[in-house]
PDB file of C-alpha atoms and ligand atoms in Angstrom:
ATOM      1  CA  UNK A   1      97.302  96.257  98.256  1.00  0.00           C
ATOM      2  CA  UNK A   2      99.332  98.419 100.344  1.00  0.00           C
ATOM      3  CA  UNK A   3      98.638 100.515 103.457  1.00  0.00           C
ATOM      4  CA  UNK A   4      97.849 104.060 102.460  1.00  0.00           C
ATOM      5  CA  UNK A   5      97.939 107.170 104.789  1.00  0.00           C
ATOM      6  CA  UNK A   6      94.168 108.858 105.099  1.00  0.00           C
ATOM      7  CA  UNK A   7      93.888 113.079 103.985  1.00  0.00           C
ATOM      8  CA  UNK A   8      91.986 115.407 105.630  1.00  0.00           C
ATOM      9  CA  UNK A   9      88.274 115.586 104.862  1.00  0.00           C
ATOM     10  CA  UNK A  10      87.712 117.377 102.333  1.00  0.00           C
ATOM     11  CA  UNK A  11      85.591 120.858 103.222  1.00  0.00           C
ATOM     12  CA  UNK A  12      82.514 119.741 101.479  1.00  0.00           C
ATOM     13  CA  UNK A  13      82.355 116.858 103.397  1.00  0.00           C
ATOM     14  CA  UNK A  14      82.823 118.322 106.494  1.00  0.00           C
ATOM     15  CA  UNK A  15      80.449 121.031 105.648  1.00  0.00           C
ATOM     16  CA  UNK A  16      77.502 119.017 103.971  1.00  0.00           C
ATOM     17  CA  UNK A  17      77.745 115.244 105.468  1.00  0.00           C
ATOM     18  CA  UNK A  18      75.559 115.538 108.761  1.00  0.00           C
ATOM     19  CA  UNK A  19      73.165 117.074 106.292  1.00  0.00           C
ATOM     20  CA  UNK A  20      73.231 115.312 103.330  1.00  0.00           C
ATOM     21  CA  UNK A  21      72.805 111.863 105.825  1.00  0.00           C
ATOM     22  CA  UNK A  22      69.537 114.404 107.729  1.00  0.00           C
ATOM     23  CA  UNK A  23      67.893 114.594 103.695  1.00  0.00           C
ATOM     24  CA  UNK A  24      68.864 111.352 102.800  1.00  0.00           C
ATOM     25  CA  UNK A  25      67.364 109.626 106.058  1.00  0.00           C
ATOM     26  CA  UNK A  26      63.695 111.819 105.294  1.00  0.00           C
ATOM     27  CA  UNK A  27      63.797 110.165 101.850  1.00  0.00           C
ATOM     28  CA  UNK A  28      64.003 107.045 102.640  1.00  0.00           C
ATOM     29  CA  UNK A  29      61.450 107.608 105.117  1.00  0.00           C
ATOM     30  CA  UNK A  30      59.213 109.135 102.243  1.00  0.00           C
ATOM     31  CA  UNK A  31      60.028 106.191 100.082  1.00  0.00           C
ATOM     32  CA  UNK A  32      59.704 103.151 102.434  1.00  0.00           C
ATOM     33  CA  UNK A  33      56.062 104.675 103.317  1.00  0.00           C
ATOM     34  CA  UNK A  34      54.803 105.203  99.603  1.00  0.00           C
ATOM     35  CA  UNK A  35      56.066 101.681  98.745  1.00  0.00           C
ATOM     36  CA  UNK A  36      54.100 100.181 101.605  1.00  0.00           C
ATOM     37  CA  UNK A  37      51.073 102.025 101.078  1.00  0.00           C
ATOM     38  CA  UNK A  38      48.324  99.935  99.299  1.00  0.00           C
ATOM     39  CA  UNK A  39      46.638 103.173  97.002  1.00  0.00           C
ATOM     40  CA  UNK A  40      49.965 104.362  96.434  1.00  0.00           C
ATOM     41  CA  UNK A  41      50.543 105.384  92.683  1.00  0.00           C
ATOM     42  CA  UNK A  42      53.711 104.339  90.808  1.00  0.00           C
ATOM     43  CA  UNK A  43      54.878 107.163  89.679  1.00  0.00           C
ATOM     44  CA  UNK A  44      54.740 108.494  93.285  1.00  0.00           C
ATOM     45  CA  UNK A  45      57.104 105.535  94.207  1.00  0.00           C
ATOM     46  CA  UNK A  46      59.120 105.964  91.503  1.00  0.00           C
ATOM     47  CA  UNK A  47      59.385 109.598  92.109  1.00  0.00           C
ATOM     48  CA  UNK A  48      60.518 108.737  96.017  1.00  0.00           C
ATOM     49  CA  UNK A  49      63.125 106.398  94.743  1.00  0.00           C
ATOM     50  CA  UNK A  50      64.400 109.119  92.194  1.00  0.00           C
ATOM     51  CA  UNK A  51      64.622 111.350  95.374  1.00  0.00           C
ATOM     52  CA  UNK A  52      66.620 108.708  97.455  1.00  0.00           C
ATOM     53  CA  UNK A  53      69.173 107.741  94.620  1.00  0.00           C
ATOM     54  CA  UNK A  54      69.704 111.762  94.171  1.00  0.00           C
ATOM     55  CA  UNK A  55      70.017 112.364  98.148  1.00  0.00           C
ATOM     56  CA  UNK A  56      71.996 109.059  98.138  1.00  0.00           C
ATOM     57  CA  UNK A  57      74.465 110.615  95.090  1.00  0.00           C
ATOM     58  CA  UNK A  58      75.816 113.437  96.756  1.00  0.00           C
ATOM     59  CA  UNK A  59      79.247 111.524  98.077  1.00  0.00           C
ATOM     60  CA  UNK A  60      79.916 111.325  94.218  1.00  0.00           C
ATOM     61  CA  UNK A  61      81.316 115.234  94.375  1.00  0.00           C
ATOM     62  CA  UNK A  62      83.917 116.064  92.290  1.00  0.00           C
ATOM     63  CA  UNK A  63      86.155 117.084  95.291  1.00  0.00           C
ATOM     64  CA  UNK A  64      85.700 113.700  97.109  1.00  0.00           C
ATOM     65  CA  UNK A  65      86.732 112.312  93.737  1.00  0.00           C
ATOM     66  CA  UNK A  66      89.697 114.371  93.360  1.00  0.00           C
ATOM     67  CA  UNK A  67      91.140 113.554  96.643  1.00  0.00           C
ATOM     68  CA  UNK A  68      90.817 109.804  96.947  1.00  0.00           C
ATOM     69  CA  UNK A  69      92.458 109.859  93.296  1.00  0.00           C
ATOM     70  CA  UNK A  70      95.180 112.246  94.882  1.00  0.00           C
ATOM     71  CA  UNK A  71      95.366 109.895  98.064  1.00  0.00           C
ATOM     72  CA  UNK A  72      95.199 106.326  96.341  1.00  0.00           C
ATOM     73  CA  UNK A  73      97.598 107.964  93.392  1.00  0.00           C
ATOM     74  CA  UNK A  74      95.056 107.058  91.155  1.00  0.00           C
ATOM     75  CA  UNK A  75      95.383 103.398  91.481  1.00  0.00           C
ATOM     76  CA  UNK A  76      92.622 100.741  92.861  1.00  0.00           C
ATOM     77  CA  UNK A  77      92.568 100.489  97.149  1.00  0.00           C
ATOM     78  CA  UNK A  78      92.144  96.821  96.202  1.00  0.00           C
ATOM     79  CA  UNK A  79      94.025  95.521  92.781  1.00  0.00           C
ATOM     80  CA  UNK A  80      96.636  98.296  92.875  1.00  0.00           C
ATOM     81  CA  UNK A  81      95.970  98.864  89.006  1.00  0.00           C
ATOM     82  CA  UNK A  82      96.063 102.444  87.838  1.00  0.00           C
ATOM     83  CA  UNK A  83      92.805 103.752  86.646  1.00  0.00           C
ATOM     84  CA  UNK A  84      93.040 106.986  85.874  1.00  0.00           C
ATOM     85  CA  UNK A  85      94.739 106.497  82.404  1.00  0.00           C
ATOM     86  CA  UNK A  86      91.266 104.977  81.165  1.00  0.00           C
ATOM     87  CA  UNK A  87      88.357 105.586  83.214  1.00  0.00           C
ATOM     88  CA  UNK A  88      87.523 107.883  86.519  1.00  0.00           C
ATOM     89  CA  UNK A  89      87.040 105.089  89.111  1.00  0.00           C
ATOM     90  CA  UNK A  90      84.609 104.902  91.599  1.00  0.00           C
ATOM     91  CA  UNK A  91      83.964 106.120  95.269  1.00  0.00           C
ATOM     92  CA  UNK A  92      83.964 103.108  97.070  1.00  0.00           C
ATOM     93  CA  UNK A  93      82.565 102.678 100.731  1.00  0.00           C
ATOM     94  CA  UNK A  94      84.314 100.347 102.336  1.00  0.00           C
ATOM     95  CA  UNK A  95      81.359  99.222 104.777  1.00  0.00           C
ATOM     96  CA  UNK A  96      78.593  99.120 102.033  1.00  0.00           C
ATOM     97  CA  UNK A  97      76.088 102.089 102.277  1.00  0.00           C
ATOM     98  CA  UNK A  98      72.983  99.706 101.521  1.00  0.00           C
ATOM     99  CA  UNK A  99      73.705  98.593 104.830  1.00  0.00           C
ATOM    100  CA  UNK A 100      75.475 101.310 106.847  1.00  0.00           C
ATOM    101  CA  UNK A 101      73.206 104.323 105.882  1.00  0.00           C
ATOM    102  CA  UNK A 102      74.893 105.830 108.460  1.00  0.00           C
ATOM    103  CA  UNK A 103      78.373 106.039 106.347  1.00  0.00           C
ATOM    104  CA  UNK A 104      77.203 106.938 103.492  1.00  0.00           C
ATOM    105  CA  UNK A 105      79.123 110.196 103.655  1.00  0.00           C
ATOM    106  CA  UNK A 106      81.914 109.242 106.147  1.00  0.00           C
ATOM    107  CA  UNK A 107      85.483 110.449 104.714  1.00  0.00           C
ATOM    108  CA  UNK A 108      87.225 107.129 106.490  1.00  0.00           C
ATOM    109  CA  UNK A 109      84.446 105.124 105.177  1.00  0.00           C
ATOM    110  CA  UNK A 110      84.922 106.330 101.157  1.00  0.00           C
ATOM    111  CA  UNK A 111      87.895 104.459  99.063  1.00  0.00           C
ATOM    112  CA  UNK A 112      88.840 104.308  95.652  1.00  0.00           C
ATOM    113  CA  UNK A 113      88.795 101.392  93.383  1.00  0.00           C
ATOM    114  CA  UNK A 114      87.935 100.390  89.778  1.00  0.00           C
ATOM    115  CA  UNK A 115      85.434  99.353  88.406  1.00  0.00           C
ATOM    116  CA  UNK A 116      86.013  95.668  88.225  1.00  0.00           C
ATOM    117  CA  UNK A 117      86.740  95.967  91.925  1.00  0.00           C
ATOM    118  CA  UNK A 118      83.731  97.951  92.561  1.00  0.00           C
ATOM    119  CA  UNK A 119      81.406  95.640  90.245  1.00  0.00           C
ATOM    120  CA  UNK A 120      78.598  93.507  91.876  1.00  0.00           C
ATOM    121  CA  UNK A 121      80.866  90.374  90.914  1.00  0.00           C
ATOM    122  CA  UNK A 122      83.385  91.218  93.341  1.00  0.00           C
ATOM    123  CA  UNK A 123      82.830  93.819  95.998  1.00  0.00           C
ATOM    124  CA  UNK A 124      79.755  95.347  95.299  1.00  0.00           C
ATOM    125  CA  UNK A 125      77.830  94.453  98.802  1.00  0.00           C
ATOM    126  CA  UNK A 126      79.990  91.199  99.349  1.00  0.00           C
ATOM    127  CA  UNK A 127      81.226  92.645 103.032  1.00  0.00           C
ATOM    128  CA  UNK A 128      82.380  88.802 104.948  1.00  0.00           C
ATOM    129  CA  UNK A 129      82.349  88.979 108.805  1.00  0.00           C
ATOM    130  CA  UNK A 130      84.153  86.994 110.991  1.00  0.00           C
ATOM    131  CA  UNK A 131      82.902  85.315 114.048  1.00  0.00           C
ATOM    132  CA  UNK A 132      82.981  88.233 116.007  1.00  0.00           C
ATOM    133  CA  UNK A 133      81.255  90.605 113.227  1.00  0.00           C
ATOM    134  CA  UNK A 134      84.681  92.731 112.031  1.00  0.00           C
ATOM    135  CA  UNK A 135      85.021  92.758 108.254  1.00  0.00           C
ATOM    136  CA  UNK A 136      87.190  90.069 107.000  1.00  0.00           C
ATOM    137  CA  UNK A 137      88.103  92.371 103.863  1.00  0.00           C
ATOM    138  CA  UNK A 138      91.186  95.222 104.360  1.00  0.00           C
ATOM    139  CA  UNK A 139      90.611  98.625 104.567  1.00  0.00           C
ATOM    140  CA  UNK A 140      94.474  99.712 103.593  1.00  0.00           C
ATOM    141  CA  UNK A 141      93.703 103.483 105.238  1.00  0.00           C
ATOM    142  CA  UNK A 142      92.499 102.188 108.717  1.00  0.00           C
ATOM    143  CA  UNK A 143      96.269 102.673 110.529  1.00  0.00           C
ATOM    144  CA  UNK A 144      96.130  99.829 111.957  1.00  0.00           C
ATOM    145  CA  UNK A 145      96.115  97.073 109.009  1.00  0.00           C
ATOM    146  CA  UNK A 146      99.260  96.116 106.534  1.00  0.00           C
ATOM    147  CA  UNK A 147      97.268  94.070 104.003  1.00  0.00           C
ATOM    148  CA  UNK A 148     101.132  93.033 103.284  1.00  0.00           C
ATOM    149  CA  UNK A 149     100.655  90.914 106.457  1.00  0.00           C
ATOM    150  CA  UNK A 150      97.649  89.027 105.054  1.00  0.00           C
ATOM    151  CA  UNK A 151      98.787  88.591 101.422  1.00  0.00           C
ATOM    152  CA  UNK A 152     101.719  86.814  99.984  1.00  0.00           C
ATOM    153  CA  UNK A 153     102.897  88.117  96.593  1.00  0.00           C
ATOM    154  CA  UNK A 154     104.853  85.146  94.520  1.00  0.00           C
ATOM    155  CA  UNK A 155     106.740  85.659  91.479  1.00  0.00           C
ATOM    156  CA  UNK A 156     106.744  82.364  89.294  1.00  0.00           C
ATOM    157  CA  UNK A 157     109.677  82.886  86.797  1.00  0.00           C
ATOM    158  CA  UNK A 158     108.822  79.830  85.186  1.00  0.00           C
ATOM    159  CA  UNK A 159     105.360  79.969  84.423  1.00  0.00           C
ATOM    160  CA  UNK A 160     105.847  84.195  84.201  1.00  0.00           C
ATOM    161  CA  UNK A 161     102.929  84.257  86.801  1.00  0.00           C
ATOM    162  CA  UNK A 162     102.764  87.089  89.410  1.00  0.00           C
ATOM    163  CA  UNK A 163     100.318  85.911  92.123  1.00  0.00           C
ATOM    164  CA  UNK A 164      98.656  87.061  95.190  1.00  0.00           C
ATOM    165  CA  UNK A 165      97.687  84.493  98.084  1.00  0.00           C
ATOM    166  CA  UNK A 166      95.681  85.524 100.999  1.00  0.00           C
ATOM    167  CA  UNK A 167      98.438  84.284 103.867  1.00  0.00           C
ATOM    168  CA  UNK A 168      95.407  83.789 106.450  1.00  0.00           C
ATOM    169  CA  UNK A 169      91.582  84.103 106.556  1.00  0.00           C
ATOM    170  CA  UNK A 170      91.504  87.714 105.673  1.00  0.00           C
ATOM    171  CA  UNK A 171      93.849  87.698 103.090  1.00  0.00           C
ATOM    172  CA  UNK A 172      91.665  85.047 101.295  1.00  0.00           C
ATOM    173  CA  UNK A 173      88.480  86.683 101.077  1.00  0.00           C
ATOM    174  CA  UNK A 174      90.479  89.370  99.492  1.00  0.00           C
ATOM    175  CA  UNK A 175      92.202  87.469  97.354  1.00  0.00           C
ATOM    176  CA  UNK A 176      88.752  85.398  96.301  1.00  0.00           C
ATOM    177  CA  UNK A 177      86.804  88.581  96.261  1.00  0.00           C
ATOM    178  CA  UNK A 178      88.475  90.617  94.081  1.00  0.00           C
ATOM    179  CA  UNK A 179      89.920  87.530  92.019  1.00  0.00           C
ATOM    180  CA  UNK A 180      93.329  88.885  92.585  1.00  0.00           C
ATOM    181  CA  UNK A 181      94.674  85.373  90.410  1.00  0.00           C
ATOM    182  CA  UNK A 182      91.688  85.684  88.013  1.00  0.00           C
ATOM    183  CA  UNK A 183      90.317  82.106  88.771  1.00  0.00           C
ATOM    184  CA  UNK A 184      86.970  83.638  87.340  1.00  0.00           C
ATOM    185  CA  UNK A 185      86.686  86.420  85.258  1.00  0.00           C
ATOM    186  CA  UNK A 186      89.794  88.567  85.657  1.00  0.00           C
ATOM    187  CA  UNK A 187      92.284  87.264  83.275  1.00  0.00           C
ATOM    188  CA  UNK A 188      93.584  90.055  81.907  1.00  0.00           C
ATOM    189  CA  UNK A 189      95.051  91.760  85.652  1.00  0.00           C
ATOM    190  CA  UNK A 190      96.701  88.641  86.452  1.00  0.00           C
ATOM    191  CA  UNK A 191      98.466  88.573  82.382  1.00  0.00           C
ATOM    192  CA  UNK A 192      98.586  92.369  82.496  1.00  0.00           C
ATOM    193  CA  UNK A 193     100.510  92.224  86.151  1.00  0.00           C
ATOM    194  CA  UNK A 194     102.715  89.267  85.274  1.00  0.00           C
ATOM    195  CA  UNK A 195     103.789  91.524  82.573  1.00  0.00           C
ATOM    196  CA  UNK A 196     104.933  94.100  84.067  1.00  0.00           C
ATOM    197  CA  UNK A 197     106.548  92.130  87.112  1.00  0.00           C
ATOM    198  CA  UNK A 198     108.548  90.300  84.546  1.00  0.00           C
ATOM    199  CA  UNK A 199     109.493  93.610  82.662  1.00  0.00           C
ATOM    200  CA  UNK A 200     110.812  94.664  86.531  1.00  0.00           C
ATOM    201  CA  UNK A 201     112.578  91.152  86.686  1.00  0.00           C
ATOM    202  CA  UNK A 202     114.429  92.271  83.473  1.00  0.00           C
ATOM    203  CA  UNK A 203     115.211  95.887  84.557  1.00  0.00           C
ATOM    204  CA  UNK A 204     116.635  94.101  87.962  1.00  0.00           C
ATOM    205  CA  UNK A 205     119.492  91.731  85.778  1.00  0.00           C
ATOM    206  CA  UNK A 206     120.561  95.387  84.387  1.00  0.00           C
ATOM    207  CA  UNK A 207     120.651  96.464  87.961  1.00  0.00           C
ATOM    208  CA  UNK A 208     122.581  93.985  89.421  1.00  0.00           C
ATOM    209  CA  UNK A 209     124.853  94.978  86.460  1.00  0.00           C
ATOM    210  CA  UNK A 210     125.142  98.179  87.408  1.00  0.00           C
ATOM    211  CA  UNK A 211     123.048  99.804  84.999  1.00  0.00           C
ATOM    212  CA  UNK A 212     121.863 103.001  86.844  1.00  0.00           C
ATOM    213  CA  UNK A 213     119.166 103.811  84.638  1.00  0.00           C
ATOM    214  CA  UNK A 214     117.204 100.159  85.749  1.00  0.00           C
ATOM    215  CA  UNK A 215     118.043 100.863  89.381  1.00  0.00           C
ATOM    216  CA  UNK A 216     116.489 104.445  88.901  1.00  0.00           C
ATOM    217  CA  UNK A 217     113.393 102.423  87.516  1.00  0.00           C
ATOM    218  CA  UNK A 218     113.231 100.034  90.020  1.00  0.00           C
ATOM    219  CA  UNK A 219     113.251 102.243  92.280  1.00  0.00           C
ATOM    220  CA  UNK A 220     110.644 104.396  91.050  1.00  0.00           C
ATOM    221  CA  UNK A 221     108.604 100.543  90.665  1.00  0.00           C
ATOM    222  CA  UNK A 222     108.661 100.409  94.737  1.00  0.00           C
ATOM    223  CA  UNK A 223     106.946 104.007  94.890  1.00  0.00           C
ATOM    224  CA  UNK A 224     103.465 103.427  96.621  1.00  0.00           C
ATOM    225  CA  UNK A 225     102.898 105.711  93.514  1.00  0.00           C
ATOM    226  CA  UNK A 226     103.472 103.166  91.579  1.00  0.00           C
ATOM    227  CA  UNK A 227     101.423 100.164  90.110  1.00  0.00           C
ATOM    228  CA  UNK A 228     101.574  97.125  92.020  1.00  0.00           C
ATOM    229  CA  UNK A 229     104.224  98.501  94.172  1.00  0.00           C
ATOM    230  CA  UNK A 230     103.373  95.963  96.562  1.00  0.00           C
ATOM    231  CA  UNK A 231     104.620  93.160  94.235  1.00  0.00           C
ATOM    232  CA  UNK A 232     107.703  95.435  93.673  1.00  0.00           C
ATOM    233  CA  UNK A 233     108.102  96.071  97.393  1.00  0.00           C
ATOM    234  CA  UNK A 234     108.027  92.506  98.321  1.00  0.00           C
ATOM    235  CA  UNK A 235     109.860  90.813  95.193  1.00  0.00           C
ATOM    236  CA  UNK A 236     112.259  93.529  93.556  1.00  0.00           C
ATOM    237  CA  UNK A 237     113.392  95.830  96.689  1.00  0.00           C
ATOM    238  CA  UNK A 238     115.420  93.035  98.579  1.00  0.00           C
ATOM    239  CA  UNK A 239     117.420  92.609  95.979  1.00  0.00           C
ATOM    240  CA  UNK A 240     118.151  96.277  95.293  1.00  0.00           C
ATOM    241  CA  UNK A 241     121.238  98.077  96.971  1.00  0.00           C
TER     242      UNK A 241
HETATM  243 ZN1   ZN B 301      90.737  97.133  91.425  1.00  0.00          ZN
END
């Protein structure tokens, strides 16, 4: 993760959000009373639900899309992976919508991550408080928050591991969350990131050499443009002139 600097709204947002939230509040409304009524037919339930999900559906606009992929680069808020090469991602709300109705169509609420990162098994509504009730998981475009400061990125040139430790409490649930070290089910980031931090490893003997064409590379490797620049940032740049 690294900290990322917001855009502006984009117009539809700022034209249709208090809206879209007035439309989407009514059908819930609709919905919650059909579902409680006792003669209530299902296909009049499952009509209000249809409603919700399509008033609910509106923050998935192509223009909301396009600039959280120009603002994230097109790599995950969370994993730093690029996505764009083989999928479109997903608008992510950083305080989950099932919860926070009320940011459903909030700009500084709306990230974007993949799919894995997005998926039930990791994010999905998992949203950890601490004692006093702030979110113990990073939001990289709040101003205020280096996840740098919470997360510990360790090159193991032995093993070829690149890993990601949570340094403190909230660097742990993000670590566990998203299965930054893929303990569980995400293998293939940590061997697809150990990779490519090797590769850089590589590309830095050439540099200290003198080769100009790896320090060009390394240097493009620390762009927040690029994947995992975090890693790159915190393991490659020191060492480059
Ligand atoms: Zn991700």
């Amino acid at each position: 993760m690294i900290p990322v600097v917001r855009s502006s709204q984009p117009a539809v947002l700022r034209k249709n959000s208090a809206k879209w939230l007035t439309k989407l509040r009514e059908a819930q409304t609709q919905y919650q009373v059909l579902n409680s009524a006792p003669d209530a037919k299902i296909a009049q339930v499952k009509e209000a639900k249809r409603r919700v999900d399509n008033a609910q559906n509106k923050y998935r606009h192509s223009a909301v899309k396009d600039a959280l992929d120009n603002m994230f680069h097109g790599k995950c808020a969370y994993c730093e992976s690029k996505i764009t090469i083989v999928t479109y991602g997903a608008i992510e709300h950083f305080f989950p919508k099932s919860v926070h109705i009320e940011l459903t169509f909030e700009w500084r609420n709306l990230l974007f991550s993949c799919d894995l990162c997005n998926d039930v098994n990791h994010k999905g509504t998992n949203f950890p408080l601490d004692g006093n009730g702030n979110p113990l998981l990073i939001d990289p475009t709040d101003g205020i928050t280096d996840p740098r400061t919470h997360l510990e990125f360790v090159w193991d040139g032995i093993a070829g591991v690149a890993s990601i430790f949570g340094r403190d409490q909230r660097g742990r649930a993000v670590e566990t969350i998203f299965d930054l070290n893929g303990i569980n089910r995400r293998k293939e980031l940590v061997n697809h990131r150990s990779r490519y931090i090797k590769r850089l490893f590589a590309l830095l003997r050439l540099a200290q050499q003198g080769d100009n064409e790896a320090i060009a590379l390394l240097r493009e490797a620390c762009d927040p443009s690029a994947e995992y620049s975090a890693f790159a940032l915190a393991c490659i740049r020191p060492y480059l002139s």
